[in-house]
PDB file of C-alpha atoms in Angstrom:
ATOM      1  CA  MET A   1      65.108  77.111 113.272  1.00  0.00           C
ATOM      2  CA  PRO A   2      65.544  80.549 111.630  1.00  0.00           C
ATOM      3  CA  LYS A   3      68.681  81.177 109.611  1.00  0.00           C
ATOM      4  CA  ILE A   4      71.233  83.305 111.475  1.00  0.00           C
ATOM      5  CA  VAL A   5      72.460  86.188 109.337  1.00  0.00           C
ATOM      6  CA  ASP A   6      75.792  87.877 109.980  1.00  0.00           C
ATOM      7  CA  LYS A   7      74.654  91.491 109.564  1.00  0.00           C
ATOM      8  CA  GLU A   8      78.140  92.871 108.819  1.00  0.00           C
ATOM      9  CA  GLN A   9      78.858  90.165 106.239  1.00  0.00           C
ATOM     10  CA  MET A  10      75.467  90.719 104.594  1.00  0.00           C
ATOM     11  CA  ARG A  11      76.116  94.478 104.493  1.00  0.00           C
ATOM     12  CA  LEU A  12      79.518  93.851 102.871  1.00  0.00           C
ATOM     13  CA  ASP A  13      77.994  91.440 100.339  1.00  0.00           C
ATOM     14  CA  ILE A  14      75.384  94.051  99.400  1.00  0.00           C
ATOM     15  CA  CYS A  15      78.119  96.687  99.048  1.00  0.00           C
ATOM     16  CA  LEU A  16      80.301  94.559  96.785  1.00  0.00           C
ATOM     17  CA  HIS A  17      77.347  93.603  94.599  1.00  0.00           C
ATOM     18  CA  ALA A  18      76.299  97.269  94.348  1.00  0.00           C
ATOM     19  CA  TYR A  19      79.850  98.340  93.502  1.00  0.00           C
ATOM     20  CA  ASN A  20      80.049  95.796  90.682  1.00  0.00           C
ATOM     21  CA  LYS A  21      76.631  96.845  89.363  1.00  0.00           C
ATOM     22  CA  CYS A  22      77.708 100.501  89.353  1.00  0.00           C
ATOM     23  CA  ILE A  23      80.858  99.630  87.428  1.00  0.00           C
ATOM     24  CA  GLU A  24      78.845  97.579  84.961  1.00  0.00           C
ATOM     25  CA  GLU A  25      75.910  99.982  84.484  1.00  0.00           C
ATOM     26  CA  GLY A  26      77.278 103.352  85.591  1.00  0.00           C
ATOM     27  CA  TYR A  27      75.993 105.263  88.595  1.00  0.00           C
ATOM     28  CA  GLU A  28      73.366 107.217  86.641  1.00  0.00           C
ATOM     29  CA  ASN A  29      71.845 103.978  85.300  1.00  0.00           C
ATOM     30  CA  PHE A  30      71.981 102.185  88.648  1.00  0.00           C
ATOM     31  CA  SER A  31      68.381 101.415  89.660  1.00  0.00           C
ATOM     32  CA  LEU A  32      67.876 100.715  93.351  1.00  0.00           C
ATOM     33  CA  ASN A  33      64.668  98.771  92.663  1.00  0.00           C
ATOM     34  CA  GLN A  34      66.403  96.560  90.077  1.00  0.00           C
ATOM     35  CA  PHE A  35      69.342  96.115  92.404  1.00  0.00           C
ATOM     36  CA  ILE A  36      67.112  94.989  95.293  1.00  0.00           C
ATOM     37  CA  LEU A  37      65.442  92.474  92.952  1.00  0.00           C
ATOM     38  CA  SER A  38      68.846  91.174  91.831  1.00  0.00           C
ATOM     39  CA  MET A  39      69.733  90.579  95.492  1.00  0.00           C
ATOM     40  CA  ASN A  40      66.530  88.522  96.014  1.00  0.00           C
ATOM     41  CA  MET A  41      65.514  90.639  98.960  1.00  0.00           C
ATOM     42  CA  SER A  42      62.555  92.787  99.861  1.00  0.00           C
ATOM     43  CA  LYS A  43      62.744  96.572 100.142  1.00  0.00           C
ATOM     44  CA  GLY A  44      62.221  96.167 103.876  1.00  0.00           C
ATOM     45  CA  GLN A  45      65.255  93.902 104.102  1.00  0.00           C
ATOM     46  CA  PHE A  46      67.343  96.346 102.073  1.00  0.00           C
ATOM     47  CA  TYR A  47      66.300  99.332 104.198  1.00  0.00           C
ATOM     48  CA  HIS A  48      67.327  97.362 107.276  1.00  0.00           C
ATOM     49  CA  TYR A  49      70.912  97.780 106.032  1.00  0.00           C
ATOM     50  CA  PHE A  50      70.853 101.087 104.113  1.00  0.00           C
ATOM     51  CA  LYS A  51      68.611 104.166 104.232  1.00  0.00           C
ATOM     52  CA  SER A  52      69.078 105.201 100.596  1.00  0.00           C
ATOM     53  CA  LYS A  53      70.760 104.526  97.271  1.00  0.00           C
ATOM     54  CA  GLU A  54      73.388 107.158  98.107  1.00  0.00           C
ATOM     55  CA  GLU A  55      74.222 105.612 101.476  1.00  0.00           C
ATOM     56  CA  LEU A  56      74.643 102.253  99.734  1.00  0.00           C
ATOM     57  CA  ILE A  57      76.961 103.718  97.095  1.00  0.00           C
ATOM     58  CA  PHE A  58      79.120 105.545  99.645  1.00  0.00           C
ATOM     59  CA  ALA A  59      79.408 102.344 101.692  1.00  0.00           C
ATOM     60  CA  ALA A  60      80.214 100.329  98.560  1.00  0.00           C
ATOM     61  CA  ILE A  61      82.977 102.741  97.538  1.00  0.00           C
ATOM     62  CA  GLU A  62      84.378 102.758 101.064  1.00  0.00           C
ATOM     63  CA  ALA A  63      84.416  98.945 101.221  1.00  0.00           C
ATOM     64  CA  ARG A  64      86.226  98.709  97.883  1.00  0.00           C
ATOM     65  CA  ASN A  65      88.687 101.437  98.884  1.00  0.00           C
ATOM     66  CA  TYR A  66      89.676  99.446 101.972  1.00  0.00           C
ATOM     67  CA  GLU A  67      90.413  96.474  99.715  1.00  0.00           C
ATOM     68  CA  ILE A  68      92.465  98.710  97.424  1.00  0.00           C
ATOM     69  CA  LEU A  69      94.403 100.103 100.393  1.00  0.00           C
ATOM     70  CA  LYS A  70      95.236  96.573 101.580  1.00  0.00           C
ATOM     71  CA  ILE A  71      96.539  95.662  98.114  1.00  0.00           C
ATOM     72  CA  THR A  72      98.487  98.928  97.913  1.00  0.00           C
ATOM     73  CA  LYS A  73     100.062  98.434 101.339  1.00  0.00           C
ATOM     74  CA  THR A  74     101.295  94.975 100.350  1.00  0.00           C
ATOM     75  CA  LYS A  75     102.754  96.281  97.073  1.00  0.00           C
ATOM     76  CA  VAL A  76     104.426  99.227  98.837  1.00  0.00           C
ATOM     77  CA  LEU A  77     106.174  96.854 101.258  1.00  0.00           C
ATOM     78  CA  SER A  78     107.819  95.074  98.325  1.00  0.00           C
ATOM     79  CA  LYS A  79     109.552  98.261  97.122  1.00  0.00           C
ATOM     80  CA  ASN A  80     113.070  99.264  98.147  1.00  0.00           C
ATOM     81  CA  ASN A  81     113.308 103.028  98.415  1.00  0.00           C
ATOM     82  CA  LEU A  82     111.210 106.110  99.046  1.00  0.00           C
ATOM     83  CA  LEU A  83     110.582 106.968  95.402  1.00  0.00           C
ATOM     84  CA  GLU A  84     109.581 103.405  94.488  1.00  0.00           C
ATOM     85  CA  LYS A  85     107.265 103.213  97.490  1.00  0.00           C
ATOM     86  CA  LEU A  86     105.606 106.559  96.708  1.00  0.00           C
ATOM     87  CA  LEU A  87     105.203 105.672  93.025  1.00  0.00           C
ATOM     88  CA  GLU A  88     103.548 102.416  94.056  1.00  0.00           C
ATOM     89  CA  PHE A  89     101.364 104.119  96.650  1.00  0.00           C
ATOM     90  CA  PHE A  90     100.094 106.712  94.169  1.00  0.00           C
ATOM     91  CA  SER A  91      99.762 104.215  91.307  1.00  0.00           C
ATOM     92  CA  TYR A  92      96.028 104.432  92.011  1.00  0.00           C
ATOM     93  CA  TYR A  93      96.179 107.637  89.957  1.00  0.00           C
ATOM     94  CA  THR A  94      98.758 106.557  87.380  1.00  0.00           C
ATOM     95  CA  ASP A  95      98.132 102.876  86.613  1.00  0.00           C
ATOM     96  CA  ASP A  96      95.803 102.445  83.641  1.00  0.00           C
ATOM     97  CA  GLU A  97      96.459  98.702  83.403  1.00  0.00           C
ATOM     98  CA  ASN A  98      95.135  97.650  86.813  1.00  0.00           C
ATOM     99  CA  GLN A  99      91.376  97.258  86.329  1.00  0.00           C
ATOM    100  CA  ILE A 100      90.690  97.722  90.057  1.00  0.00           C
ATOM    101  CA  TYR A 101      92.150 101.241  89.915  1.00  0.00           C
ATOM    102  CA  VAL A 102      90.485 102.066  86.597  1.00  0.00           C
ATOM    103  CA  ASP A 103      87.073 100.950  87.883  1.00  0.00           C
ATOM    104  CA  ASP A 104      87.444 102.820  91.147  1.00  0.00           C
ATOM    105  CA  ARG A 105      88.462 106.049  89.429  1.00  0.00           C
ATOM    106  CA  LYS A 106      85.427 105.662  87.142  1.00  0.00           C
ATOM    107  CA  ILE A 107      82.962 105.300  90.008  1.00  0.00           C
ATOM    108  CA  MET A 108      84.618 108.116  91.963  1.00  0.00           C
ATOM    109  CA  PHE A 109      84.275 110.395  88.936  1.00  0.00           C
ATOM    110  CA  GLU A 110      80.612 109.482  88.478  1.00  0.00           C
ATOM    111  CA  THR A 111      79.743 110.072  92.146  1.00  0.00           C
ATOM    112  CA  MET A 112      82.043 112.997  93.003  1.00  0.00           C
ATOM    113  CA  HIS A 113      79.143 115.457  92.982  1.00  0.00           C
ATOM    114  CA  LEU A 114      77.475 113.532  95.819  1.00  0.00           C
ATOM    115  CA  TYR A 115      80.445 114.140  98.109  1.00  0.00           C
ATOM    116  CA  PHE A 116      79.950 117.904  97.748  1.00  0.00           C
ATOM    117  CA  ASN A 117      76.232 117.783  98.526  1.00  0.00           C
ATOM    118  CA  PRO A 118      75.607 118.836 102.171  1.00  0.00           C
ATOM    119  CA  LYS A 119      72.543 116.573 102.180  1.00  0.00           C
ATOM    120  CA  TYR A 120      74.849 113.530 102.296  1.00  0.00           C
ATOM    121  CA  LYS A 121      77.543 114.932 104.605  1.00  0.00           C
ATOM    122  CA  GLU A 122      76.655 112.498 107.390  1.00  0.00           C
ATOM    123  CA  VAL A 123      77.235 109.397 105.241  1.00  0.00           C
ATOM    124  CA  THR A 124      80.151 110.637 103.123  1.00  0.00           C
ATOM    125  CA  SER A 125      82.764 110.937 105.844  1.00  0.00           C
ATOM    126  CA  CYS A 126      86.105 109.631 104.595  1.00  0.00           C
ATOM    127  CA  GLU A 127      87.920 110.164 107.905  1.00  0.00           C
ATOM    128  CA  ASN A 128      88.677 106.473 108.438  1.00  0.00           C
ATOM    129  CA  MET A 129      90.001 106.059 104.916  1.00  0.00           C
ATOM    130  CA  TYR A 130      92.226 109.129 105.216  1.00  0.00           C
ATOM    131  CA  SER A 131      93.466 107.850 108.559  1.00  0.00           C
ATOM    132  CA  ASP A 132      94.484 104.576 106.866  1.00  0.00           C
ATOM    133  CA  ILE A 133      96.098 106.468 103.969  1.00  0.00           C
ATOM    134  CA  ASN A 134      98.050 108.599 106.423  1.00  0.00           C
ATOM    135  CA  GLU A 135      99.171 105.514 108.346  1.00  0.00           C
ATOM    136  CA  ILE A 136     100.633 103.933 105.195  1.00  0.00           C
ATOM    137  CA  LEU A 137     102.413 107.174 104.268  1.00  0.00           C
ATOM    138  CA  VAL A 138     103.818 107.512 107.807  1.00  0.00           C
ATOM    139  CA  ASP A 139     105.213 103.974 107.481  1.00  0.00           C
ATOM    140  CA  ILE A 140     106.761 104.860 104.106  1.00  0.00           C
ATOM    141  CA  PHE A 141     108.410 107.989 105.527  1.00  0.00           C
ATOM    142  CA  ASN A 142     109.549 106.223 108.715  1.00  0.00           C
ATOM    143  CA  ASN A 143     111.204 103.562 106.592  1.00  0.00           C
ATOM    144  CA  ALA A 144     112.986 106.203 104.495  1.00  0.00           C
ATOM    145  CA  ILE A 145     114.140 108.038 107.626  1.00  0.00           C
ATOM    146  CA  GLU A 146     115.406 104.779 109.195  1.00  0.00           C
ATOM    147  CA  LYS A 147     117.388 104.055 106.008  1.00  0.00           C
ATOM    148  CA  ASN A 148     118.818 107.611 106.096  1.00  0.00           C
ATOM    149  CA  GLU A 149     117.324 108.368 102.687  1.00  0.00           C
ATOM    150  CA  ILE A 150     115.787 111.546 104.088  1.00  0.00           C
ATOM    151  CA  SER A 151     115.477 113.559 107.297  1.00  0.00           C
ATOM    152  CA  CYS A 152     112.424 115.769 107.505  1.00  0.00           C
ATOM    153  CA  ASN A 153     109.244 116.669 109.335  1.00  0.00           C
ATOM    154  CA  LYS A 154     107.226 113.772 107.935  1.00  0.00           C
ATOM    155  CA  GLU A 155     103.834 115.043 109.108  1.00  0.00           C
ATOM    156  CA  LYS A 156     104.280 118.311 107.218  1.00  0.00           C
ATOM    157  CA  GLN A 157     105.627 116.583 104.094  1.00  0.00           C
ATOM    158  CA  ILE A 158     102.777 114.042 104.065  1.00  0.00           C
ATOM    159  CA  LYS A 159     100.188 116.851 104.196  1.00  0.00           C
ATOM    160  CA  ILE A 160     101.897 118.645 101.312  1.00  0.00           C
ATOM    161  CA  LEU A 161     102.199 115.439  99.299  1.00  0.00           C
ATOM    162  CA  LEU A 162      98.557 114.394  99.727  1.00  0.00           C
ATOM    163  CA  ALA A 163      97.191 117.857  99.004  1.00  0.00           C
ATOM    164  CA  THR A 164      99.318 118.185  95.872  1.00  0.00           C
ATOM    165  CA  ILE A 165      98.501 114.761  94.397  1.00  0.00           C
ATOM    166  CA  GLU A 166      94.786 115.116  95.140  1.00  0.00           C
ATOM    167  CA  GLY A 167      94.867 118.585  93.589  1.00  0.00           C
ATOM    168  CA  MET A 168      96.434 117.102  90.475  1.00  0.00           C
ATOM    169  CA  TYR A 169      93.722 114.434  90.389  1.00  0.00           C
ATOM    170  CA  MET A 170      90.971 117.070  90.669  1.00  0.00           C
ATOM    171  CA  HIS A 171      92.692 119.094  87.938  1.00  0.00           C
ATOM    172  CA  SER A 172      92.641 116.021  85.690  1.00  0.00           C
ATOM    173  CA  LEU A 173      88.885 115.625  86.225  1.00  0.00           C
ATOM    174  CA  MET A 174      88.188 119.201  85.186  1.00  0.00           C
ATOM    175  CA  THR A 175      90.687 119.700  82.360  1.00  0.00           C
ATOM    176  CA  ASN A 176      90.927 118.012  78.976  1.00  0.00           C
ATOM    177  CA  ASN A 177      94.310 116.579  77.978  1.00  0.00           C
ATOM    178  CA  TYR A 178      95.776 116.805  81.489  1.00  0.00           C
ATOM    179  CA  ASP A 179      98.496 114.137  81.694  1.00  0.00           C
ATOM    180  CA  LEU A 180      97.932 112.986  85.279  1.00  0.00           C
ATOM    181  CA  LYS A 181     100.220 109.984  85.088  1.00  0.00           C
ATOM    182  CA  ASN A 182     103.336 111.825  83.925  1.00  0.00           C
ATOM    183  CA  THR A 183     102.598 114.862  86.082  1.00  0.00           C
ATOM    184  CA  VAL A 184     102.368 112.698  89.219  1.00  0.00           C
ATOM    185  CA  ILE A 185     105.496 110.692  88.352  1.00  0.00           C
ATOM    186  CA  GLU A 186     107.479 113.851  87.627  1.00  0.00           C
ATOM    187  CA  TYR A 187     106.259 115.521  90.814  1.00  0.00           C
ATOM    188  CA  LEU A 188     107.100 112.509  93.006  1.00  0.00           C
ATOM    189  CA  THR A 189     110.578 112.292  91.477  1.00  0.00           C
ATOM    190  CA  ASP A 190     111.200 115.989  92.160  1.00  0.00           C
ATOM    191  CA  PHE A 191     109.639 115.737  95.621  1.00  0.00           C
ATOM    192  CA  VAL A 192     111.970 112.914  96.688  1.00  0.00           C
ATOM    193  CA  GLU A 193     115.008 114.742  95.273  1.00  0.00           C
ATOM    194  CA  TYR A 194     113.978 117.853  97.234  1.00  0.00           C
ATOM    195  CA  LEU A 195     113.679 115.821 100.458  1.00  0.00           C
ATOM    196  CA  LYS A 196     117.118 114.295  99.922  1.00  0.00           C
ATOM    197  CA  MET A 197     118.646 117.785  99.665  1.00  0.00           C
ATOM    198  CA  LYS A 198     117.104 119.018 102.936  1.00  0.00           C
TER     199      LYS A 198
END
């Protein structure tokens, strides 16, 4: 009797293995042929799941980012107030001790150019991830509003917050000696104080 393969589980296993290989070797040194050999599969089997190296890498990053979001959501729930929750949520950018964040920032930096290439637009969509990010931030703001910490148009504030923090992150990628950690912490502190005054 032929072995039944759970296609989604196999796809996830391939993604996680590829992610770890990219962290270990770096994206530029990641060889698809060597990777396929390390998975003990044929090229035909691999191409049943992914059309290209780039599609694999995007899927691997997305899979890892969902894991990171789950961890982040759990940590956010353990915090008491808006500032603590936001600092925890954006610790992805500020925490240099958590290897998961460090590794993910490394692979994002190495592959950022692919996200701007129109050739890969179809497979680089981050809509689902941003939807999940927005959902967590809405929960954080709803909690703060329920506790009477703030009263504001949360949708507008979330857009401003995300755009600002991501802009800071991009700035840190393009500028030497940009202190992302302290800039983000200072901004979030000021942001929460501003919301409390509204």
